[in-house]
Short mmCIF file of C-alpha atoms in Angstrom, two decimals:
data_model
loop_
_atom_site.label_atom_id
_atom_site.label_comp_id
_atom_site.label_asym_id
_atom_site.label_seq_id
_atom_site.Cartn_x
_atom_site.Cartn_y
_atom_site.Cartn_z
CA UNK Q 1 58.97 118.04 95.51
CA UNK Q 2 61.01 121.38 94.77
CA UNK Q 3 64.06 121.80 94.10
CA UNK Q 4 65.07 123.89 96.76
CA UNK Q 5 63.55 120.84 99.40
CA UNK Q 6 65.46 118.55 97.29
CA UNK Q 7 68.42 119.97 97.42
CA UNK Q 8 68.38 120.45 101.68
CA UNK Q 9 67.05 116.70 101.13
CA UNK Q 10 70.68 115.52 98.96
CA UNK Q 11 72.57 117.10 101.83
CA UNK Q 12 70.77 115.49 104.62
CA UNK Q 13 71.40 111.88 102.47
CA UNK Q 14 74.70 113.02 102.29
CA UNK Q 15 75.73 113.40 105.52
CA UNK Q 16 73.39 110.13 106.50
CA UNK Q 17 76.35 108.65 104.46
CA UNK Q 18 78.64 109.71 106.14
CA UNK Q 19 77.64 109.40 109.41
CA UNK Q 20 77.10 105.74 108.43
CA UNK Q 21 81.01 105.69 107.47
CA UNK Q 22 81.60 106.56 110.86
CA UNK Q 23 79.72 103.82 112.60
CA UNK Q 24 81.21 100.94 110.73
CA UNK Q 25 85.10 102.50 110.41
CA UNK Q 26 87.57 105.05 112.39
CA UNK Q 27 86.78 107.58 109.39
CA UNK Q 28 83.22 108.65 107.86
CA UNK Q 29 85.32 109.05 104.87
CA UNK Q 30 84.36 105.62 102.91
CA UNK Q 31 82.01 106.74 100.48
CA UNK Q 32 83.59 109.51 99.08
CA UNK Q 33 86.73 107.47 98.24
CA UNK Q 34 84.97 104.72 96.78
CA UNK Q 35 82.52 107.89 94.43
CA UNK Q 36 86.56 109.09 93.18
CA UNK Q 37 87.66 105.73 92.43
CA UNK Q 38 84.26 104.47 90.65
CA UNK Q 39 84.18 108.05 88.38
CA UNK Q 40 88.11 107.22 87.92
CA UNK Q 41 87.19 103.95 86.51
CA UNK Q 42 84.12 105.10 85.23
CA UNK Q 43 86.21 107.05 82.74
CA UNK Q 44 88.92 104.80 82.40
CA UNK Q 45 86.13 102.33 81.03
CA UNK Q 46 84.93 105.15 78.91
CA UNK Q 47 81.88 105.53 80.47
CA UNK Q 48 79.76 108.70 78.70
CA UNK Q 49 80.09 111.35 81.01
CA UNK Q 50 76.00 110.95 82.39
CA UNK Q 51 76.67 107.77 83.68
CA UNK Q 52 79.97 108.96 85.43
CA UNK Q 53 78.07 111.52 87.35
CA UNK Q 54 75.29 108.72 87.67
CA UNK Q 55 77.51 105.99 89.56
CA UNK Q 56 79.97 109.36 91.38
CA UNK Q 57 76.48 110.19 93.28
CA UNK Q 58 75.44 105.52 93.46
CA UNK Q 59 78.32 105.45 95.16
CA UNK Q 60 78.58 108.78 96.72
CA UNK Q 61 75.08 106.52 98.63
CA UNK Q 62 75.45 103.55 98.23
CA UNK Q 63 75.24 102.59 101.60
CA UNK Q 64 72.44 104.45 102.57
CA UNK Q 65 70.23 101.74 103.67
CA UNK Q 66 72.64 101.02 105.87
CA UNK Q 67 70.22 103.05 108.09
CA UNK Q 68 67.90 100.27 109.43
CA UNK Q 69 70.54 98.42 110.45
CA UNK Q 70 70.98 98.03 114.12
CA UNK Q 71 74.93 98.81 114.74
CA UNK Q 72 75.99 95.89 116.68
CA UNK Q 73 74.74 94.30 113.49
CA UNK Q 74 77.31 96.92 111.49
CA UNK Q 75 80.13 96.58 113.83
CA UNK Q 76 79.54 92.94 115.19
CA UNK Q 77 82.48 90.38 114.87
CA UNK Q 78 82.54 87.69 113.70
CA UNK Q 79 79.71 85.81 111.25
CA UNK Q 80 76.49 87.49 110.64
CA UNK Q 81 73.49 85.03 111.85
CA UNK Q 82 70.74 83.87 109.55
CA UNK Q 83 68.59 86.79 110.82
CA UNK Q 84 71.61 89.81 111.19
CA UNK Q 85 72.60 88.87 106.62
CA UNK Q 86 68.60 89.00 106.34
CA UNK Q 87 68.63 92.79 107.77
CA UNK Q 88 72.10 93.17 106.20
CA UNK Q 89 70.46 92.29 102.66
CA UNK Q 90 67.93 94.63 102.70
CA UNK Q 91 70.23 97.52 102.62
CA UNK Q 92 70.14 98.15 98.64
CA UNK Q 93 66.53 97.43 98.49
CA UNK Q 94 66.52 100.06 101.04
CA UNK Q 95 69.50 102.59 100.20
CA UNK Q 96 66.97 102.46 96.17
CA UNK Q 97 64.02 103.58 97.67
CA UNK Q 98 65.86 106.20 99.73
CA UNK Q 99 67.05 108.20 96.68
CA UNK Q 100 64.12 107.27 94.51
CA UNK Q 101 62.24 109.92 96.93
CA UNK Q 102 64.42 112.75 95.33
CA UNK Q 103 63.62 113.58 91.80
CA UNK Q 104 67.75 114.69 91.13
CA UNK Q 105 68.04 111.90 92.45
CA UNK Q 106 66.25 108.70 91.52
CA UNK Q 107 68.00 107.73 88.34
CA UNK Q 108 71.13 106.28 90.78
CA UNK Q 109 68.94 103.94 91.99
CA UNK Q 110 69.05 100.62 89.72
CA UNK Q 111 73.01 101.41 90.99
CA UNK Q 112 72.28 101.12 94.29
CA UNK Q 113 70.08 98.74 94.35
CA UNK Q 114 72.22 96.42 92.59
CA UNK Q 115 76.07 97.02 94.01
CA UNK Q 116 75.72 94.08 96.26
CA UNK Q 117 74.64 91.71 92.60
CA UNK Q 118 77.54 88.78 92.12
CA UNK Q 119 79.27 88.35 88.69
CA UNK Q 120 78.94 84.74 89.11
CA UNK Q 121 74.80 85.63 90.17
CA UNK Q 122 75.59 84.48 93.93
CA UNK Q 123 75.43 88.08 95.11
CA UNK Q 124 71.68 90.20 96.54
CA UNK Q 125 68.69 91.61 95.79
CA UNK Q 126 68.17 90.04 92.22
CA UNK Q 127 71.18 87.06 91.96
CA UNK Q 128 71.59 88.89 88.82
CA UNK Q 129 75.08 87.49 86.61
CA UNK Q 130 77.22 89.14 84.72
CA UNK Q 131 75.90 91.99 81.80
CA UNK Q 132 72.36 91.94 83.65
CA UNK Q 133 74.49 93.48 86.42
CA UNK Q 134 74.52 97.36 85.56
CA UNK Q 135 78.55 98.32 84.60
CA UNK Q 136 78.47 101.16 86.95
CA UNK Q 137 76.67 98.62 89.61
CA UNK Q 138 80.02 96.37 88.87
CA UNK Q 139 82.28 99.41 88.89
CA UNK Q 140 81.16 99.55 92.24
CA UNK Q 141 81.21 96.54 93.63
CA UNK Q 142 84.82 96.16 93.22
CA UNK Q 143 85.86 99.72 94.28
CA UNK Q 144 83.61 99.48 97.60
CA UNK Q 145 85.83 96.15 98.70
CA UNK Q 146 88.74 97.43 98.12
CA UNK Q 147 88.08 100.44 100.05
CA UNK Q 148 86.98 97.91 102.30
CA UNK Q 149 89.52 95.99 102.44
CA UNK Q 150 92.15 98.40 103.05
CA UNK Q 151 91.11 100.18 105.52
CA UNK Q 152 90.22 99.93 109.44
CA UNK Q 153 86.65 98.54 109.95
CA UNK Q 154 85.65 98.51 114.18
CA UNK Q 155 85.39 95.15 113.67
CA UNK Q 156 88.48 94.40 112.11
CA UNK Q 157 92.00 96.01 110.66
CA UNK Q 158 93.13 96.94 107.17
CA UNK Q 159 94.21 94.63 104.77
CA UNK Q 160 97.38 95.51 102.79
CA UNK Q 161 96.80 97.36 99.86
CA UNK Q 162 98.71 94.24 98.24
CA UNK Q 163 96.87 91.80 100.10
CA UNK Q 164 94.00 93.88 98.93
CA UNK Q 165 94.89 93.31 94.93
CA UNK Q 166 95.10 89.05 95.63
CA UNK Q 167 91.76 89.13 97.09
CA UNK Q 168 90.26 90.85 94.18
CA UNK Q 169 92.30 88.88 91.63
CA UNK Q 170 91.01 85.64 93.66
CA UNK Q 171 87.61 86.96 93.07
CA UNK Q 172 87.41 87.79 88.89
CA UNK Q 173 84.50 85.98 86.88
CA UNK Q 174 83.50 84.73 90.65
CA UNK Q 175 82.26 88.59 92.19
CA UNK Q 176 84.52 91.10 90.01
CA UNK Q 177 84.10 91.95 86.40
CA UNK Q 178 87.28 90.54 85.76
CA UNK Q 179 87.32 94.21 82.35
CA UNK Q 180 86.43 96.34 86.07
CA UNK Q 181 89.07 94.79 87.72
CA UNK Q 182 91.64 95.16 85.24
CA UNK Q 183 90.92 98.41 85.25
CA UNK Q 184 90.35 99.32 88.91
CA UNK Q 185 94.14 97.23 89.19
CA UNK Q 186 95.75 99.83 86.66
CA UNK Q 187 94.47 102.74 88.87
CA UNK Q 188 95.53 102.04 92.17
CA UNK Q 189 98.53 100.99 91.02
CA UNK Q 190 99.98 104.40 89.92
#
C-alpha cells in the first residue's frame, strides 16, 4: 500500500470509528476523548513517547472491530444473549485485523486486540492477566470504561463522575490495573 493510499485508509478508519461511536452514543466523540485521556495517562506513567503515540492511535480506533456487530446488538437495552456476546467478543480481534492492513497502523494491533482483557484474567479474547496484558491496553481499558460510564448511550443514561470513580475503584485488581486506576483518577480529579 502506498503512503498516499495508506493515509486515505487511515482517514477512512477514523471516520468509521466516529460513525461507530455515534451508533452507540449521542455523540461521535467517545474514541477521541478516550484517546486524549489515554495519552495523558500514559504520559503521567512516564511511558516513552513512542508508546504514548501507539496508545493514542489504538485508543482512537479501539472499537473499529464493532463494524461487524449489528446495530441491534450494539444498542440493545438489557443483557446480551450468548450469540450476541460471541459477536461482541470478536470486536478486538476484528479491530486488530483491520489495522494490520495499514503499514502505518499495524503496530497498534496488539493494543486493540488486548483492550478487553481484565487484570484478573477474566477478559477476552485471550484471558490474559496482570502484566501479561500490554500496559497500553490496561490504560485503554480504564479510560474506555470511565468514558463509557460517564456518557449517555442509546441504551442507558450516563452515570455521574462520582459513580464512575466508585465503579473503577471497586474493580481495582479485578478488571483494572491498580496503578493505572490511581493515575487516571488523579487526571480526572483536576
